[in-house]
Coordinates of C-alpha atoms and ligand atoms in Angstrom, one line a residue:
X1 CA 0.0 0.0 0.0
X2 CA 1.3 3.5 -0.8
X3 CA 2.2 5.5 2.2
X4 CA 0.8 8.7 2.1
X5 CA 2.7 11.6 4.1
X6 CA 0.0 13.5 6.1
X7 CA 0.6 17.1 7.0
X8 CA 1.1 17.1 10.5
X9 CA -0.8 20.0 12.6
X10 CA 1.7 22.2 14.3
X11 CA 1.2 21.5 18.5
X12 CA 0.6 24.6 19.2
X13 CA -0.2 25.8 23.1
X14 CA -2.0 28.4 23.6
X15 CA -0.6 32.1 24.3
X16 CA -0.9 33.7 27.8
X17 CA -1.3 30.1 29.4
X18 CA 0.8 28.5 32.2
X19 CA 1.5 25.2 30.1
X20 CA 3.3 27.5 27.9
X21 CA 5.1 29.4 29.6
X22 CA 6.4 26.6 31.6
X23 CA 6.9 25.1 28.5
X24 CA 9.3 27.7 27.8
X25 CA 11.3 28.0 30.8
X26 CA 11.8 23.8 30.7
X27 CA 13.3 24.6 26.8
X28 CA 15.3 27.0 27.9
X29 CA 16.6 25.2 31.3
X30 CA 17.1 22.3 29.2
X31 CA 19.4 23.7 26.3
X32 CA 21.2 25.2 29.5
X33 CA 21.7 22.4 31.3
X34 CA 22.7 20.2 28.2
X35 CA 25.4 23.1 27.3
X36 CA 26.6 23.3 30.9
X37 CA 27.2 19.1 31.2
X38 CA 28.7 19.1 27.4
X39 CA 31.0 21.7 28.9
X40 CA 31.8 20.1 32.0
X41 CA 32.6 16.4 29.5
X42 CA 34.8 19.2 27.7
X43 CA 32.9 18.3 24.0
X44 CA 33.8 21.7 23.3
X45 CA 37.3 21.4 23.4
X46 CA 37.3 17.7 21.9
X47 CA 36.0 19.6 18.9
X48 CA 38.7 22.1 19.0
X49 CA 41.2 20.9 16.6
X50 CA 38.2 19.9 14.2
X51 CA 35.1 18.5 13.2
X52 CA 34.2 14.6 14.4
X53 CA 32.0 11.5 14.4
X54 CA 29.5 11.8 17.2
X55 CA 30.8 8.3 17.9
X56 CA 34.3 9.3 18.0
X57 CA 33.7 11.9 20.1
X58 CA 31.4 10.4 23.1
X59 CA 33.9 7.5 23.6
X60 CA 36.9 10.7 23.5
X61 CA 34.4 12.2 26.1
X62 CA 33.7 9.2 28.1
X63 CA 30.1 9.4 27.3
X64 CA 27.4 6.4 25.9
X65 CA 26.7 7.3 22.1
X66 CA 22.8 8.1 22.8
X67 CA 23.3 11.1 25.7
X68 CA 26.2 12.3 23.5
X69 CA 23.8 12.3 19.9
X70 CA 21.3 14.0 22.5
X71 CA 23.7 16.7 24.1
X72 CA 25.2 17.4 20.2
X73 CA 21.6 17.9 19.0
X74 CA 20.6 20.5 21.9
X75 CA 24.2 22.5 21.2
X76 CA 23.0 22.1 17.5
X77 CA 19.9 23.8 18.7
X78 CA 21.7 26.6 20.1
X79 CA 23.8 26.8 17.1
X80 CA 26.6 26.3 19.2
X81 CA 27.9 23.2 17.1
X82 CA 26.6 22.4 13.5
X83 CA 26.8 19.1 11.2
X84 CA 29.1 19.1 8.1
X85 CA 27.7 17.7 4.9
X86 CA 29.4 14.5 5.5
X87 CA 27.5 13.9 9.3
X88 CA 30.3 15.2 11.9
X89 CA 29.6 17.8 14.5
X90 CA 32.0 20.7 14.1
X91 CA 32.2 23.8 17.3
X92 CA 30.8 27.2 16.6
X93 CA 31.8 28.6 19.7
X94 CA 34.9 27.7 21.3
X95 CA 35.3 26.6 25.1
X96 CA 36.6 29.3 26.7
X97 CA 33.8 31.3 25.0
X98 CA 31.0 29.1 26.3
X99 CA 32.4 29.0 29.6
X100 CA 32.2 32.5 30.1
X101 CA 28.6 33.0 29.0
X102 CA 27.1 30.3 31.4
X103 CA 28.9 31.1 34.5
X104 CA 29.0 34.9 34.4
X105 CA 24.9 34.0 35.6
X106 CA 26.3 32.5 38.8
X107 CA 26.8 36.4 39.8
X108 CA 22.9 37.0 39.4
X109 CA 22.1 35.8 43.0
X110 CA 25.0 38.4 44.1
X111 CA 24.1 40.9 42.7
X112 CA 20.3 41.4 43.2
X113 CA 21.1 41.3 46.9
X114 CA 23.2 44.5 46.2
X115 CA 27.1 42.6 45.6
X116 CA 29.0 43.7 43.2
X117 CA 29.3 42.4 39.6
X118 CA 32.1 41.0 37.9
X119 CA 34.3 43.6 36.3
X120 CA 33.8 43.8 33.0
X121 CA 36.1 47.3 31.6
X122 CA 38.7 44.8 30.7
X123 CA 36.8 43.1 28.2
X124 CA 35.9 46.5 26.3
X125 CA 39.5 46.5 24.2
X126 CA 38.0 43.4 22.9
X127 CA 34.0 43.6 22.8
X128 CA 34.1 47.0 21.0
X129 CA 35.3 45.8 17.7
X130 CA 33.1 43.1 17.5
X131 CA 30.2 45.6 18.7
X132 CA 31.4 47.9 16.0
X133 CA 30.5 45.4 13.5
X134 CA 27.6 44.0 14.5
X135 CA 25.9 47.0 15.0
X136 CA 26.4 48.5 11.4
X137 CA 23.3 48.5 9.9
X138 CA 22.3 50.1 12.8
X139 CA 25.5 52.6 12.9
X140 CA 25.1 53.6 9.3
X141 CA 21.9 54.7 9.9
X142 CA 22.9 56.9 12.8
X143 CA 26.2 58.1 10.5
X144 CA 23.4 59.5 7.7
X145 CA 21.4 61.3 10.4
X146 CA 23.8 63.1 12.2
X147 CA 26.8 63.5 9.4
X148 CA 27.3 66.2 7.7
X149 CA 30.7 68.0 5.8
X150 CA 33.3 69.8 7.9
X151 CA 31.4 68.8 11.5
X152 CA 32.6 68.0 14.8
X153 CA 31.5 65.0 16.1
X154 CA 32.3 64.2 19.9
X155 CA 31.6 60.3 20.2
X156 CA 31.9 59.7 24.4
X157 CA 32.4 56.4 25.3
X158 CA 33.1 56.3 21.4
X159 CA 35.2 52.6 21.5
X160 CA 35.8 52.0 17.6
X161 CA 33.8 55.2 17.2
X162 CA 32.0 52.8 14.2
X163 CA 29.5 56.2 13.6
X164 CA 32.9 58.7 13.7
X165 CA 34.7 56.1 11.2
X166 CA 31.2 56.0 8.7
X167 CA 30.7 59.8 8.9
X168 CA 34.1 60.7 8.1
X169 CA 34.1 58.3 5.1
X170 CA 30.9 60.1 3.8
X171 CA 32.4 63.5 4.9
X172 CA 36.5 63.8 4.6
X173 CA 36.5 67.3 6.2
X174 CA 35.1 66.1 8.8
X175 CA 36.7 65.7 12.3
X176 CA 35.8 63.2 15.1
X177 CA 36.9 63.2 19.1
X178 CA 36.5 60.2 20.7
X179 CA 36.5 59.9 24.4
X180 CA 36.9 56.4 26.0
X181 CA 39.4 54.4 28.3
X182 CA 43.0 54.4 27.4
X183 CA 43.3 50.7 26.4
X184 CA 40.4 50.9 24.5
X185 CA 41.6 53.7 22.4
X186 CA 44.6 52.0 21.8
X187 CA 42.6 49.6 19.7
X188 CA 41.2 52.1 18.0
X189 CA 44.2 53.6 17.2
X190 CA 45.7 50.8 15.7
X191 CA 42.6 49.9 13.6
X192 CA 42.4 53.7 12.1
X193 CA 43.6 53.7 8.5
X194 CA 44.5 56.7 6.7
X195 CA 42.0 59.1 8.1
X196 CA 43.6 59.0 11.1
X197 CA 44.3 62.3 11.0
X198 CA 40.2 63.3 11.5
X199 CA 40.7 61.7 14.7
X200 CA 41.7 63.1 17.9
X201 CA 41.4 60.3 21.0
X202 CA 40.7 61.6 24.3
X203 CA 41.4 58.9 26.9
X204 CA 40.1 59.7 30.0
X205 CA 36.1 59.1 31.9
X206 CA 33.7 60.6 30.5
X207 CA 31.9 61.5 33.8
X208 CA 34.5 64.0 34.8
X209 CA 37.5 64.3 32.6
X210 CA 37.4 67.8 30.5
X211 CA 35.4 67.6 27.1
X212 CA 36.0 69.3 24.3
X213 CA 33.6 72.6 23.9
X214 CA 32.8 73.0 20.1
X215 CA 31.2 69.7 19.3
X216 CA 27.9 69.9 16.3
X217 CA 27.0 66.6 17.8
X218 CA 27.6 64.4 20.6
X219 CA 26.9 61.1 20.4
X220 CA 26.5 58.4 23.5
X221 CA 25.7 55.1 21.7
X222 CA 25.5 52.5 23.9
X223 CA 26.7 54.0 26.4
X224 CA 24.3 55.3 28.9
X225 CA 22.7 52.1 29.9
X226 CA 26.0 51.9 31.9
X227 CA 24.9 54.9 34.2
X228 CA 22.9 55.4 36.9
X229 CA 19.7 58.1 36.5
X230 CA 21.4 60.7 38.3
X231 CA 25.0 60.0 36.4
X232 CA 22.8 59.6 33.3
X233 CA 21.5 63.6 33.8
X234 CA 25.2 64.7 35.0
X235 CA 26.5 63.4 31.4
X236 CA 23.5 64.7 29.7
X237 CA 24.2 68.2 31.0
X238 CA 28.2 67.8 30.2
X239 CA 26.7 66.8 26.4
X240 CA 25.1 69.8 25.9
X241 CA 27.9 72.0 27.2
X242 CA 30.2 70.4 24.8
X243 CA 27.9 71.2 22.1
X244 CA 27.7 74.6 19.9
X245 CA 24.3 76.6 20.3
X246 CA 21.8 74.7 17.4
X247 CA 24.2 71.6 17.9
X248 CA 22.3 68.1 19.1
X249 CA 22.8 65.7 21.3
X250 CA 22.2 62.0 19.9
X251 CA 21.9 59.0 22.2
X252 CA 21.4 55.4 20.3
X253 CA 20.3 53.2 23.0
X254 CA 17.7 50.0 23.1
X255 CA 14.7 51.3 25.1
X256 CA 11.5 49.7 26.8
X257 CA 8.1 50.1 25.6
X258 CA 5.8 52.7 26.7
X259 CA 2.9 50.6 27.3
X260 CA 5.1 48.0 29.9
X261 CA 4.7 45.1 27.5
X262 CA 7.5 42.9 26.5
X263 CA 10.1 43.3 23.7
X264 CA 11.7 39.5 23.3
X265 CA 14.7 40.7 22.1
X266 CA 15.0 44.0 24.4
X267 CA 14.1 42.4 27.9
X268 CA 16.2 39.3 27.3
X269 CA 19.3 41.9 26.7
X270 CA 18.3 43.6 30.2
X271 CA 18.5 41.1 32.1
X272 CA 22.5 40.6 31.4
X273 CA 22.4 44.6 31.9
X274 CA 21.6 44.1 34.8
X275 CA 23.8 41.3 35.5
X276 CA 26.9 43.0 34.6
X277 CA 26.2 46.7 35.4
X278 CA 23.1 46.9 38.1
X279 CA 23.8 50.5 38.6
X280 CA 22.7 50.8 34.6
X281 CA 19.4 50.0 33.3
X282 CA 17.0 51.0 30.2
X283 CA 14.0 53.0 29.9
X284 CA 11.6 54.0 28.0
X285 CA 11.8 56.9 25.6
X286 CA 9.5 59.1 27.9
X287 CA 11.9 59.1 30.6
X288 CA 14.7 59.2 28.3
X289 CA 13.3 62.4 26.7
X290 CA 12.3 64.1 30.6
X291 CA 16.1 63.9 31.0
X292 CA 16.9 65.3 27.5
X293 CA 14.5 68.4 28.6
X294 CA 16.1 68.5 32.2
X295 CA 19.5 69.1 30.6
X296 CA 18.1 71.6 28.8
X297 CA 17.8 70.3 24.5
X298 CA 14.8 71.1 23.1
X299 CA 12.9 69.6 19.6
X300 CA 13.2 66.3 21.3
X301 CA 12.4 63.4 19.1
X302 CA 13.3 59.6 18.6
X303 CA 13.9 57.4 15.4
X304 CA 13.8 53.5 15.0
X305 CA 17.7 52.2 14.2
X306 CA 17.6 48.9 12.7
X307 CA 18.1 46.1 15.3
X308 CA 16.2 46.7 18.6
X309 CA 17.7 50.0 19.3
X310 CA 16.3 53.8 18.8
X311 CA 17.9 57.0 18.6
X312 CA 17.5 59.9 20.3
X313 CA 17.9 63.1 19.1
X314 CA 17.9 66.8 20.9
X315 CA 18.7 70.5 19.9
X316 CA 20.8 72.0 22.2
X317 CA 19.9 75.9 22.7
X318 CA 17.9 77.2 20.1
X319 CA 16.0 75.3 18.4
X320 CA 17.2 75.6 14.6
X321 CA 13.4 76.8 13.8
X322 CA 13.8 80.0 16.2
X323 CA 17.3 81.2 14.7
X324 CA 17.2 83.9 11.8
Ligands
LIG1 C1 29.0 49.3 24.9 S1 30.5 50.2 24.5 C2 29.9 51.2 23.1 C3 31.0 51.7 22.2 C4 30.6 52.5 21.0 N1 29.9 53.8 21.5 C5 29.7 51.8 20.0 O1 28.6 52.2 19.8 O2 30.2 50.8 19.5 C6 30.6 51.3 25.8 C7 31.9 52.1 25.8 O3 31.9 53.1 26.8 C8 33.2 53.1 27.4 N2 33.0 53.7 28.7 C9 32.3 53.2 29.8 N3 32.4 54.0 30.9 C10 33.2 55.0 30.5 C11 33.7 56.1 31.2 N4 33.4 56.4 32.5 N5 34.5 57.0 30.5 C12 34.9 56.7 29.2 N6 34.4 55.7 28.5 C13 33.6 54.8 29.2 C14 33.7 51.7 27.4 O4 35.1 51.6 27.5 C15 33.2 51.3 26.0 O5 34.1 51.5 25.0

């Protein structure tokens, strides 16, 4: 008899129920629990030198070929490892890399009660470039709204200064400061290419260190989630005192929705916000733009970066409209 393939139904469960949102949780608790034991058998690091045979690899890891087909698939599932054409499982992240991403969670305990986080300014030097480029769409976008010929862009907390590197590409005349930590601007410094001469690198904190006074825009992007509200304000008001009367003040940050719902991809990055920085946090743009007036810009509005971020933009003095 000929078999015929019947369209299976997806089993769906319904929205807004507890079966499904335990459902979630277990998924998630699962694929973290499988990544955590294929860590602590070290199938990461079996995989180092190169793809293998799932076979090869549980008896290298000690394990029975079924848990170890079962472990691969959930790493498959978080793309950690993928299959070659020919079968074997090859690493997509490397150990050292996984490590770090589960256990810096064993903080979260500590640090609700008020302990402090692991430090994490160390890691800048290296998280900034890849930052850099995996925010582009969403940097270019920013670079077109703010860019223009012969400007002075401050970028504080600037790291690769990925928004100062596409505007003065657009705009050779013009001229970028970027304030960050010194080991972070030696980074950049090495990874400047001709136009290094449009660049002048202020290392110092951008709290308190002097600033620069003649800036057409500063930018903070991705940079005041770090704060706290009142620190948030204080580098608001330095902002707009580094910038020329009709000059704005842009801030590219993710932000919450007005209405309380949830954003996946926006609440899932707070919650390692708050793991790392608990001083920091995000808001929506309401509050966002109460601080904007407080420090004094004016023609406040917001635009939607590509990504889950948003810009924020403010006119600093004058409005543009109210100048002859
Ligand atoms: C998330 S990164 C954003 C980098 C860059 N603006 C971008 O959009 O790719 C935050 C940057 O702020 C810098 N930073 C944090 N606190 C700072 C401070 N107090 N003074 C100067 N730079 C600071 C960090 O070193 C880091 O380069």
């Amino acid at each position: 008899m000929a078999e015929h393939a019947v369209p299976l139904a997806e089993p769906t469960i319904p929205e807004g129920t507890a079966m499904l949102a335990l459902q979630r949780l277990n998924d998630a608790a699962g694929l973290v629990a499988a990544a955590d034991l294929a860590l602590e058998r070290g199938l990461l690091g079996l995989l180092a030198p190169g793809p293998m045979d799932v076979g090869a690899l549980a008896v290298a890891a000690g394990l029975d070929p079924k848990p170890c087909e079962v472990l691969v698939r959930q790493l498959q599932l978080a793309g950690a490892v993928a299959r070659t054409p020919d079968g074997r499982v090859a690493a997509r992240v490397d150990e050292p890399g996984l490590r770090y991403t589960l256990r810096r969670w064993r903080t979260l305990p500590r640090v609700v009660d008020g302990g402090p986080p692991e430090p994490t300014a160390h890691l800048y030097p290296t998280l900034t470039p890849v930052l850099a480029d995996w925010m582009l769409p969403s940097h270019r976008v920013v670079a077109r709204t703010v860019g223009r010929a012969g400007m002075h862009l401050l970028d504080l907390g600037g790291g690769m200064s990925p928004v100062g590197q596409l505007v003065v590409e657009a705009h050779p005349d013009a001229r970028v400061t970027v304030v960050d930590r010194p080991e972070v601007l030696r980074v950049l410094a090495d990874r400047l290419d001709s136009r290094a001469d449009r660049f002048s690198l202020l290392a110092g904190d951008l709290l308190v260190d002097p600033l620069p006074a003649d800036a057409d825009v500063v930018l903070l992007s991705g940079v005041l989630h770090l704060f706290d509200d009142d620190d948030v304000l204080r580098i608001l008001r330095r902002a707009v005192r580094a910038t020329v009367d009709g000059g704005t003040v842009a801030v590219a940050e993710p932000l919450l929705r007005e209405d309380g719902e949830i954003d996946e991809t926006i609440t899932a990055y707070e919650i390692g916000l708050h793991l790392r920085h608990p001083q920091g946090g995000i808001w929506p743009y309401s509050r966002l733009a109460g601080w904007f007036a407080r420090a004094g810009l004016s023609d406040i509005h917001r635009l939607a970066l590509p990504g889950a971020g948003s810009l924020v933009l403010g006119t600093v003095g004058r409005p543009a409209t109210d100048r002859t």
